[in-house]
PDB file of C-alpha atoms in Angstrom:
ATOM      1  CA  MET C   1      21.320  -1.870  -3.699  1.00 45.00           C
ATOM      2  CA  SER C   2      18.819   0.991  -3.074  1.00 54.00           C
ATOM      3  CA  ASP C   3      16.364   1.202  -0.178  1.00 79.00           C
ATOM      4  CA  GLY C   4      13.475  -0.477  -1.918  1.00 91.00           C
ATOM      5  CA  TRP C   5      11.076  -3.179  -0.750  1.00 96.00           C
ATOM      6  CA  THR C   6      12.565  -6.553  -0.173  1.00 97.00           C
ATOM      7  CA  GLY C   7      11.407  -9.997   0.763  1.00 98.00           C
ATOM      8  CA  PRO C   8       7.879 -11.111  -0.289  1.00 98.00           C
ATOM      9  CA  VAL C   9       5.873  -8.366  -2.044  1.00 98.00           C
ATOM     10  CA  LEU C  10       2.368  -8.868  -3.213  1.00 98.00           C
ATOM     11  CA  VAL C  11       1.249  -7.479  -6.631  1.00 98.00           C
ATOM     12  CA  THR C  12      -2.511  -7.239  -6.702  1.00 98.00           C
ATOM     13  CA  GLY C  13      -4.988  -5.076  -8.541  1.00 97.00           C
ATOM     14  CA  THR C  14      -8.308  -3.234  -8.372  1.00 96.00           C
ATOM     15  CA  ASP C  15      -9.755  -5.616 -10.959  1.00 91.00           C
ATOM     16  CA  THR C  16      -8.795  -8.308 -13.496  1.00 89.00           C
ATOM     17  CA  GLU C  17      -7.034  -7.538 -16.823  1.00 90.00           C
ATOM     18  CA  ILE C  18      -5.548  -4.421 -15.351  1.00 94.00           C
ATOM     19  CA  GLY C  19      -1.820  -4.875 -16.018  1.00 96.00           C
ATOM     20  CA  LYS C  20      -0.563  -6.858 -12.937  1.00 97.00           C
ATOM     21  CA  THR C  21       1.641  -9.077 -15.074  1.00 98.00           C
ATOM     22  CA  VAL C  22       3.350  -6.258 -16.819  1.00 98.00           C
ATOM     23  CA  VAL C  23       3.809  -4.278 -13.626  1.00 98.00           C
ATOM     24  CA  THR C  24       5.277  -7.460 -12.018  1.00 98.00           C
ATOM     25  CA  ALA C  25       7.674  -7.662 -14.909  1.00 98.00           C
ATOM     26  CA  ALA C  26       8.647  -4.051 -14.654  1.00 98.00           C
ATOM     27  CA  VAL C  27       9.407  -4.261 -10.936  1.00 98.00           C
ATOM     28  CA  ALA C  28      11.402  -7.466 -11.560  1.00 98.00           C
ATOM     29  CA  ALA C  29      13.418  -5.806 -14.323  1.00 98.00           C
ATOM     30  CA  ALA C  30      14.102  -2.681 -12.227  1.00 98.00           C
ATOM     31  CA  ALA C  31      15.157  -4.697  -9.162  1.00 98.00           C
ATOM     32  CA  GLN C  32      17.451  -6.901 -11.142  1.00 97.00           C
ATOM     33  CA  ALA C  33      19.049  -3.816 -12.813  1.00 97.00           C
ATOM     34  CA  ALA C  34      19.730  -2.651  -9.197  1.00 97.00           C
ATOM     35  CA  GLY C  35      21.510  -5.971  -8.492  1.00 97.00           C
ATOM     36  CA  LEU C  36      18.757  -7.926  -6.568  1.00 97.00           C
ATOM     37  CA  ARG C  37      18.082 -11.621  -6.954  1.00 98.00           C
ATOM     38  CA  VAL C  38      14.422 -11.726  -7.933  1.00 98.00           C
ATOM     39  CA  ALA C  39      11.775 -14.536  -7.947  1.00 98.00           C
ATOM     40  CA  VAL C  40       8.313 -14.299  -9.309  1.00 98.00           C
ATOM     41  CA  VAL C  41       5.646 -16.540  -7.835  1.00 98.00           C
ATOM     42  CA  LYS C  42       2.076 -17.042  -9.240  1.00 98.00           C
ATOM     43  CA  PRO C  43       0.050 -18.863  -6.549  1.00 98.00           C
ATOM     44  CA  GLY C  44      -2.902 -19.636  -8.816  1.00 97.00           C
ATOM     45  CA  GLN C  45      -2.824 -19.547 -12.651  1.00 97.00           C
ATOM     46  CA  THR C  46      -6.191 -20.110 -14.344  1.00 96.00           C
ATOM     47  CA  GLY C  47      -7.278 -20.318 -18.019  1.00 94.00           C
ATOM     48  CA  THR C  48      -4.541 -22.727 -18.978  1.00 92.00           C
ATOM     49  CA  ALA C  49      -6.806 -24.840 -21.262  1.00 90.00           C
ATOM     50  CA  THR C  50      -6.086 -22.496 -24.195  1.00 83.00           C
ATOM     51  CA  GLY C  51      -2.404 -23.418 -24.147  1.00 83.00           C
ATOM     52  CA  GLU C  52      -1.316 -19.757 -24.096  1.00 84.00           C
ATOM     53  CA  PRO C  53       1.659 -18.743 -21.967  1.00 88.00           C
ATOM     54  CA  GLY C  54       0.934 -18.187 -18.307  1.00 94.00           C
ATOM     55  CA  ASP C  55       1.674 -15.044 -16.401  1.00 97.00           C
ATOM     56  CA  VAL C  56       5.004 -16.316 -15.143  1.00 97.00           C
ATOM     57  CA  ASP C  57       5.950 -17.156 -18.738  1.00 97.00           C
ATOM     58  CA  SER C  58       5.115 -13.556 -19.769  1.00 97.00           C
ATOM     59  CA  VAL C  59       7.086 -12.066 -16.878  1.00 98.00           C
ATOM     60  CA  THR C  60      10.078 -14.349 -17.776  1.00 98.00           C
ATOM     61  CA  ARG C  61      10.045 -13.232 -21.394  1.00 97.00           C
ATOM     62  CA  LEU C  62       9.956  -9.519 -20.515  1.00 98.00           C
ATOM     63  CA  ALA C  63      12.197  -9.415 -17.367  1.00 98.00           C
ATOM     64  CA  ALA C  64      14.027 -12.737 -17.066  1.00 97.00           C
ATOM     65  CA  PRO C  65      13.793 -13.062 -13.250  1.00 97.00           C
ATOM     66  CA  LEU C  66      16.212 -15.477 -11.648  1.00 96.00           C
ATOM     67  CA  THR C  67      13.271 -17.750 -10.697  1.00 98.00           C
ATOM     68  CA  GLY C  68       9.754 -17.994 -11.997  1.00 98.00           C
ATOM     69  CA  ARG C  69       7.307 -20.389 -10.306  1.00 97.00           C
ATOM     70  CA  THR C  70       3.563 -21.159 -10.549  1.00 98.00           C
ATOM     71  CA  LEU C  71       2.166 -23.089  -7.573  1.00 98.00           C
ATOM     72  CA  ALA C  72      -1.177 -24.297  -9.064  1.00 97.00           C
ATOM     73  CA  SER C  73      -2.714 -24.237 -12.528  1.00 96.00           C
ATOM     74  CA  TYR C  74      -6.340 -24.741 -13.502  1.00 97.00           C
ATOM     75  CA  PRO C  75      -7.884 -24.917 -17.033  1.00 96.00           C
ATOM     76  CA  ASP C  76     -10.920 -22.654 -16.688  1.00 96.00           C
ATOM     77  CA  PRO C  77     -10.602 -18.862 -16.678  1.00 95.00           C
ATOM     78  CA  LEU C  78     -12.219 -18.379 -13.246  1.00 96.00           C
ATOM     79  CA  ALA C  79     -11.168 -17.367  -9.874  1.00 96.00           C
ATOM     80  CA  PRO C  80      -8.615 -20.024  -8.683  1.00 97.00           C
ATOM     81  CA  LEU C  81     -10.889 -21.650  -6.046  1.00 98.00           C
ATOM     82  CA  ALA C  82     -13.784 -21.806  -8.451  1.00 97.00           C
ATOM     83  CA  ALA C  83     -11.545 -23.087 -11.208  1.00 97.00           C
ATOM     84  CA  ALA C  84     -10.224 -25.906  -8.941  1.00 97.00           C
ATOM     85  CA  ARG C  85     -13.786 -26.960  -8.086  1.00 97.00           C
ATOM     86  CA  VAL C  86     -14.969 -26.964 -11.713  1.00 97.00           C
ATOM     87  CA  ALA C  87     -11.988 -29.011 -12.845  1.00 96.00           C
ATOM     88  CA  ASP C  88     -12.224 -31.365  -9.824  1.00 97.00           C
ATOM     89  CA  LEU C  89      -8.579 -30.465  -8.872  1.00 97.00           C
ATOM     90  CA  PRO C  90      -7.181 -29.913  -5.422  1.00 97.00           C
ATOM     91  CA  PRO C  91      -7.479 -26.248  -4.316  1.00 97.00           C
ATOM     92  CA  LEU C  92      -4.301 -24.464  -3.265  1.00 97.00           C
ATOM     93  CA  GLU C  93      -3.915 -24.579   0.518  1.00 97.00           C
ATOM     94  CA  LEU C  94      -2.846 -21.310   2.131  1.00 97.00           C
ATOM     95  CA  TYR C  95       0.045 -22.524   4.222  1.00 96.00           C
ATOM     96  CA  ASN C  96       1.512 -24.554   1.408  1.00 97.00           C
ATOM     97  CA  ALA C  97       1.529 -21.318  -0.559  1.00 98.00           C
ATOM     98  CA  VAL C  98       3.153 -19.473   2.384  1.00 98.00           C
ATOM     99  CA  ASP C  99       5.804 -22.173   2.773  1.00 98.00           C
ATOM    100  CA  ALA C 100       6.649 -22.089  -0.952  1.00 98.00           C
ATOM    101  CA  ILE C 101       7.002 -18.315  -0.993  1.00 98.00           C
ATOM    102  CA  ARG C 102       9.159 -18.391   2.157  1.00 98.00           C
ATOM    103  CA  GLU C 103      11.325 -20.975   0.501  1.00 98.00           C
ATOM    104  CA  GLU C 104      11.930 -18.576  -2.379  1.00 98.00           C
ATOM    105  CA  ALA C 105      12.523 -15.662  -0.059  1.00 98.00           C
ATOM    106  CA  ASP C 106      15.343 -17.606   1.584  1.00 98.00           C
ATOM    107  CA  LYS C 107      17.098 -17.717  -1.777  1.00 97.00           C
ATOM    108  CA  HIS C 108      16.211 -14.325  -3.215  1.00 98.00           C
ATOM    109  CA  ASP C 109      16.286 -10.655  -2.214  1.00 98.00           C
ATOM    110  CA  LEU C 110      12.835  -9.979  -3.659  1.00 98.00           C
ATOM    111  CA  VAL C 111       9.907 -12.303  -4.253  1.00 98.00           C
ATOM    112  CA  LEU C 112       7.055 -10.827  -6.281  1.00 98.00           C
ATOM    113  CA  ILE C 113       3.784 -12.634  -5.768  1.00 98.00           C
ATOM    114  CA  GLU C 114       1.288 -12.003  -8.558  1.00 98.00           C
ATOM    115  CA  GLY C 115      -2.312 -12.369  -7.425  1.00 96.00           C
ATOM    116  CA  ALA C 116      -5.304 -13.323  -9.605  1.00 94.00           C
ATOM    117  CA  GLY C 117      -7.989 -10.673 -10.220  1.00 89.00           C
ATOM    118  CA  GLY C 118      -8.554  -8.386  -7.234  1.00 94.00           C
ATOM    119  CA  LEU C 119      -7.445  -8.444  -3.643  1.00 96.00           C
ATOM    120  CA  LEU C 120     -10.387 -10.542  -2.247  1.00 97.00           C
ATOM    121  CA  VAL C 121     -10.760 -13.123  -4.993  1.00 96.00           C
ATOM    122  CA  PRO C 122     -10.915 -16.641  -3.433  1.00 97.00           C
ATOM    123  CA  MET C 123      -7.629 -18.350  -4.101  1.00 98.00           C
ATOM    124  CA  GLY C 124      -7.890 -21.660  -2.267  1.00 98.00           C
ATOM    125  CA  LEU C 125      -8.713 -23.235   1.086  1.00 97.00           C
ATOM    126  CA  ARG C 126      -7.303 -23.060   4.585  1.00 96.00           C
ATOM    127  CA  PRO C 127      -6.767 -26.275   6.543  1.00 93.00           C
ATOM    128  CA  SER C 128     -10.130 -25.441   8.176  1.00 95.00           C
ATOM    129  CA  GLY C 129     -11.804 -25.508   4.778  1.00 95.00           C
ATOM    130  CA  GLU C 130     -12.497 -21.771   4.677  1.00 97.00           C
ATOM    131  CA  PRO C 131     -11.477 -19.840   1.537  1.00 98.00           C
ATOM    132  CA  TRP C 132      -8.421 -17.542   1.591  1.00 98.00           C
ATOM    133  CA  THR C 133      -7.498 -14.499  -0.548  1.00 98.00           C
ATOM    134  CA  VAL C 134      -4.189 -12.828  -1.499  1.00 97.00           C
ATOM    135  CA  ALA C 135      -4.957 -10.317   1.287  1.00 98.00           C
ATOM    136  CA  ASP C 136      -4.724 -13.244   3.655  1.00 98.00           C
ATOM    137  CA  LEU C 137      -1.481 -14.357   2.008  1.00 98.00           C
ATOM    138  CA  ALA C 138       0.019 -10.836   2.488  1.00 98.00           C
ATOM    139  CA  VAL C 139      -0.951 -10.850   6.191  1.00 98.00           C
ATOM    140  CA  SER C 140       0.528 -14.393   6.697  1.00 98.00           C
ATOM    141  CA  LEU C 141       3.818 -13.323   5.030  1.00 98.00           C
ATOM    142  CA  GLY C 142       3.996  -9.797   6.521  1.00 98.00           C
ATOM    143  CA  ALA C 143       4.300  -8.610   2.896  1.00 98.00           C
ATOM    144  CA  PRO C 144       3.591  -5.133   1.545  1.00 98.00           C
ATOM    145  CA  ALA C 145       1.370  -4.767  -1.549  1.00 98.00           C
ATOM    146  CA  VAL C 146       1.639  -3.078  -4.866  1.00 98.00           C
ATOM    147  CA  VAL C 147      -1.933  -2.212  -6.055  1.00 98.00           C
ATOM    148  CA  VAL C 148      -2.167  -1.970  -9.886  1.00 98.00           C
ATOM    149  CA  ALA C 149      -4.885   0.493 -10.859  1.00 98.00           C
ATOM    150  CA  ARG C 150      -6.488   1.790 -14.016  1.00 97.00           C
ATOM    151  CA  ALA C 151      -5.795   5.300 -15.234  1.00 97.00           C
ATOM    152  CA  GLY C 152      -9.320   6.216 -16.319  1.00 95.00           C
ATOM    153  CA  LEU C 153     -12.814   6.716 -15.046  1.00 93.00           C
ATOM    154  CA  GLY C 154     -13.729   4.718 -11.851  1.00 93.00           C
ATOM    155  CA  THR C 155     -10.219   4.165 -10.674  1.00 96.00           C
ATOM    156  CA  LEU C 156     -10.359   6.394  -7.594  1.00 97.00           C
ATOM    157  CA  ASN C 157     -13.213   4.461  -5.995  1.00 97.00           C
ATOM    158  CA  HIS C 158     -11.746   1.039  -6.811  1.00 96.00           C
ATOM    159  CA  THR C 159      -8.334   2.067  -5.652  1.00 98.00           C
ATOM    160  CA  ALA C 160      -9.606   3.633  -2.413  1.00 98.00           C
ATOM    161  CA  LEU C 161     -11.565   0.430  -1.615  1.00 97.00           C
ATOM    162  CA  THR C 162      -8.520  -1.760  -2.106  1.00 98.00           C
ATOM    163  CA  LEU C 163      -6.201   0.448  -0.163  1.00 98.00           C
ATOM    164  CA  GLU C 164      -8.712   0.680   2.705  1.00 98.00           C
ATOM    165  CA  ALA C 165      -8.993  -3.115   2.770  1.00 98.00           C
ATOM    166  CA  LEU C 166      -5.221  -3.407   2.992  1.00 98.00           C
ATOM    167  CA  GLU C 167      -4.994  -0.700   5.672  1.00 98.00           C
ATOM    168  CA  ARG C 168      -7.512  -2.551   7.826  1.00 98.00           C
ATOM    169  CA  ARG C 169      -5.205  -5.610   7.648  1.00 98.00           C
ATOM    170  CA  ALA C 170      -2.133  -3.443   8.454  1.00 98.00           C
ATOM    171  CA  VAL C 171      -0.574  -4.223   5.017  1.00 98.00           C
ATOM    172  CA  PRO C 172       1.571  -1.366   3.735  1.00 98.00           C
ATOM    173  CA  ALA C 173       0.615  -0.524   0.129  1.00 98.00           C
ATOM    174  CA  GLY C 174       1.330   1.739  -2.796  1.00 98.00           C
ATOM    175  CA  VAL C 175      -0.229   2.178  -6.259  1.00 98.00           C
ATOM    176  CA  VAL C 176       1.137   1.662  -9.790  1.00 98.00           C
ATOM    177  CA  ILE C 177      -0.919   2.728 -12.816  1.00 98.00           C
ATOM    178  CA  GLY C 178      -0.957  -0.378 -14.994  1.00 97.00           C
ATOM    179  CA  ALA C 179      -1.496   1.273 -18.424  1.00 97.00           C
ATOM    180  CA  TRP C 180      -0.869   4.989 -18.682  1.00 97.00           C
ATOM    181  CA  PRO C 181      -2.275   6.097 -22.115  1.00 96.00           C
ATOM    182  CA  ALA C 182      -0.148   7.571 -24.819  1.00 94.00           C
ATOM    183  CA  GLU C 183      -2.569  10.470 -25.185  1.00 95.00           C
ATOM    184  CA  PRO C 184      -3.943  11.141 -21.668  1.00 95.00           C
ATOM    185  CA  GLU C 185      -7.170  13.077 -21.298  1.00 96.00           C
ATOM    186  CA  LEU C 186      -8.283  15.362 -18.565  1.00 96.00           C
ATOM    187  CA  VAL C 187      -9.738  12.497 -16.540  1.00 96.00           C
ATOM    188  CA  HIS C 188      -6.388  10.731 -16.522  1.00 96.00           C
ATOM    189  CA  TRP C 189      -4.529  13.832 -15.309  1.00 96.00           C
ATOM    190  CA  LEU C 190      -7.077  14.494 -12.522  1.00 96.00           C
ATOM    191  CA  ASN C 191      -6.925  10.905 -11.430  1.00 97.00           C
ATOM    192  CA  LEU C 192      -3.093  11.058 -11.394  1.00 96.00           C
ATOM    193  CA  SER C 193      -3.134  14.134  -9.055  1.00 95.00           C
ATOM    194  CA  GLU C 194      -5.437  12.232  -6.670  1.00 96.00           C
ATOM    195  CA  LEU C 195      -3.290   9.111  -6.701  1.00 97.00           C
ATOM    196  CA  VAL C 196       0.129  10.822  -6.397  1.00 96.00           C
ATOM    197  CA  PRO C 197       0.298  10.529  -2.538  1.00 96.00           C
ATOM    198  CA  ASN C 198       0.228   6.688  -2.871  1.00 97.00           C
ATOM    199  CA  LEU C 199       1.747   6.418  -6.337  1.00 98.00           C
ATOM    200  CA  LEU C 200       4.815   4.163  -6.891  1.00 98.00           C
ATOM    201  CA  GLY C 201       4.802   4.146 -10.659  1.00 98.00           C
ATOM    202  CA  ALA C 202       3.023   4.364 -14.003  1.00 98.00           C
ATOM    203  CA  VAL C 203       3.726   1.842 -16.765  1.00 98.00           C
ATOM    204  CA  PRO C 204       2.857   2.983 -20.254  1.00 97.00           C
ATOM    205  CA  ALA C 205       0.026   1.279 -22.164  1.00 97.00           C
ATOM    206  CA  GLY C 206       1.396  -1.396 -24.510  1.00 97.00           C
ATOM    207  CA  ALA C 207       4.603  -1.922 -22.537  1.00 97.00           C
ATOM    208  CA  GLY C 208       3.942  -5.750 -22.592  1.00 97.00           C
ATOM    209  CA  GLY C 209       4.445  -5.679 -26.400  1.00 97.00           C
ATOM    210  CA  MET C 210       7.928  -4.105 -26.200  1.00 97.00           C
ATOM    211  CA  ASP C 211      11.095  -5.866 -27.155  1.00 98.00           C
ATOM    212  CA  PRO C 212      12.318  -7.374 -23.896  1.00 98.00           C
ATOM    213  CA  GLY C 213      15.650  -5.531 -24.051  1.00 98.00           C
ATOM    214  CA  VAL C 214      13.861  -2.245 -24.473  1.00 98.00           C
ATOM    215  CA  PHE C 215      11.470  -3.164 -21.671  1.00 98.00           C
ATOM    216  CA  ARG C 216      14.236  -3.923 -19.261  1.00 98.00           C
ATOM    217  CA  ARG C 217      16.130  -0.712 -19.990  1.00 98.00           C
ATOM    218  CA  SER C 218      12.960   1.345 -19.701  1.00 97.00           C
ATOM    219  CA  ALA C 219      11.368  -0.150 -16.570  1.00 98.00           C
ATOM    220  CA  PRO C 220      13.345   1.844 -13.968  1.00 98.00           C
ATOM    221  CA  GLY C 221      11.983   5.054 -15.480  1.00 97.00           C
ATOM    222  CA  TRP C 222       8.455   3.975 -14.785  1.00 97.00           C
ATOM    223  CA  LEU C 223       8.883   3.320 -11.074  1.00 98.00           C
ATOM    224  CA  THR C 224       9.845   5.168  -7.928  1.00 97.00           C
ATOM    225  CA  PRO C 225      12.805   4.130  -5.758  1.00 97.00           C
ATOM    226  CA  ALA C 226      10.612   1.990  -3.483  1.00 97.00           C
ATOM    227  CA  LEU C 227      10.334  -0.353  -6.471  1.00 98.00           C
ATOM    228  CA  TYR C 228      13.921   0.203  -7.641  1.00 98.00           C
ATOM    229  CA  GLY C 229      13.101   2.867 -10.201  1.00 97.00           C
ATOM    230  CA  VAL C 230      14.441   6.354 -10.748  1.00 97.00           C
ATOM    231  CA  LEU C 231      11.146   8.236 -10.897  1.00 96.00           C
ATOM    232  CA  ASP C 232      11.275  10.797  -8.057  1.00 93.00           C
ATOM    233  CA  ASP C 233       9.394  13.828  -9.357  1.00 93.00           C
ATOM    234  CA  TRP C 234       5.822  13.375 -10.590  1.00 93.00           C
ATOM    235  CA  ARG C 235       5.617  17.016 -11.690  1.00 89.00           C
ATOM    236  CA  ALA C 236       8.630  16.681 -13.949  1.00 91.00           C
ATOM    237  CA  TRP C 237       7.411  13.302 -15.232  1.00 92.00           C
ATOM    238  CA  ALA C 238       4.020  14.890 -16.105  1.00 87.00           C
ATOM    239  CA  GLU C 239       5.632  17.764 -17.921  1.00 85.00           C
ATOM    240  CA  GLU C 240       7.834  15.319 -19.934  1.00 85.00           C
ATOM    241  CA  THR C 241       4.784  13.145 -20.721  1.00 77.00           C
TER     242      THR C 241
END
């Protein structure tokens, strides 16, 4: 077992549709290849009315973690708290989520918690009736955060804002690029150079469409040792790319 992150680890993003699910699968695959027992927990899954597979289903197909669990599901493709209200379903309570994740942490070496949208999206309600976010969940669990970011224009501001919000909450964090393009342009390389001090990995665009066996064998090469990968020299990686 390498010296990577263990226990509960939040996977959040600078926006929605940014690659959180594929990054979650990549980390799960790399950690399992390193011999860890891995669980993946989705606190709030929305957009289930279409009947399409949920995020945990996608992670399970790609990475086959030991355990995959969704705590609450809502039909409408909205933020989880809004989706619960629209569907007249009970919102997810913060400490129920904390207890469920701690339960999995007792049985696994690594618990990846995939958020919904960005860091401050309303997820559910506290016992007081106040909304909570995945940032609050990370604080309650003492969990570090993987921030999934875009490769292209606009990513530096969005990433800096997310990292600043985490730093203010004393949540350790690193960045993974969710979809590194097959033919990167100047803006991508310049963004990469700015992100390197916080960078924990870069997953190639289209990785979610890979054969699962190829995905699992490839995942360690996309991530640094903190996430159980083998990528330890960004200059060499850039030259190879």
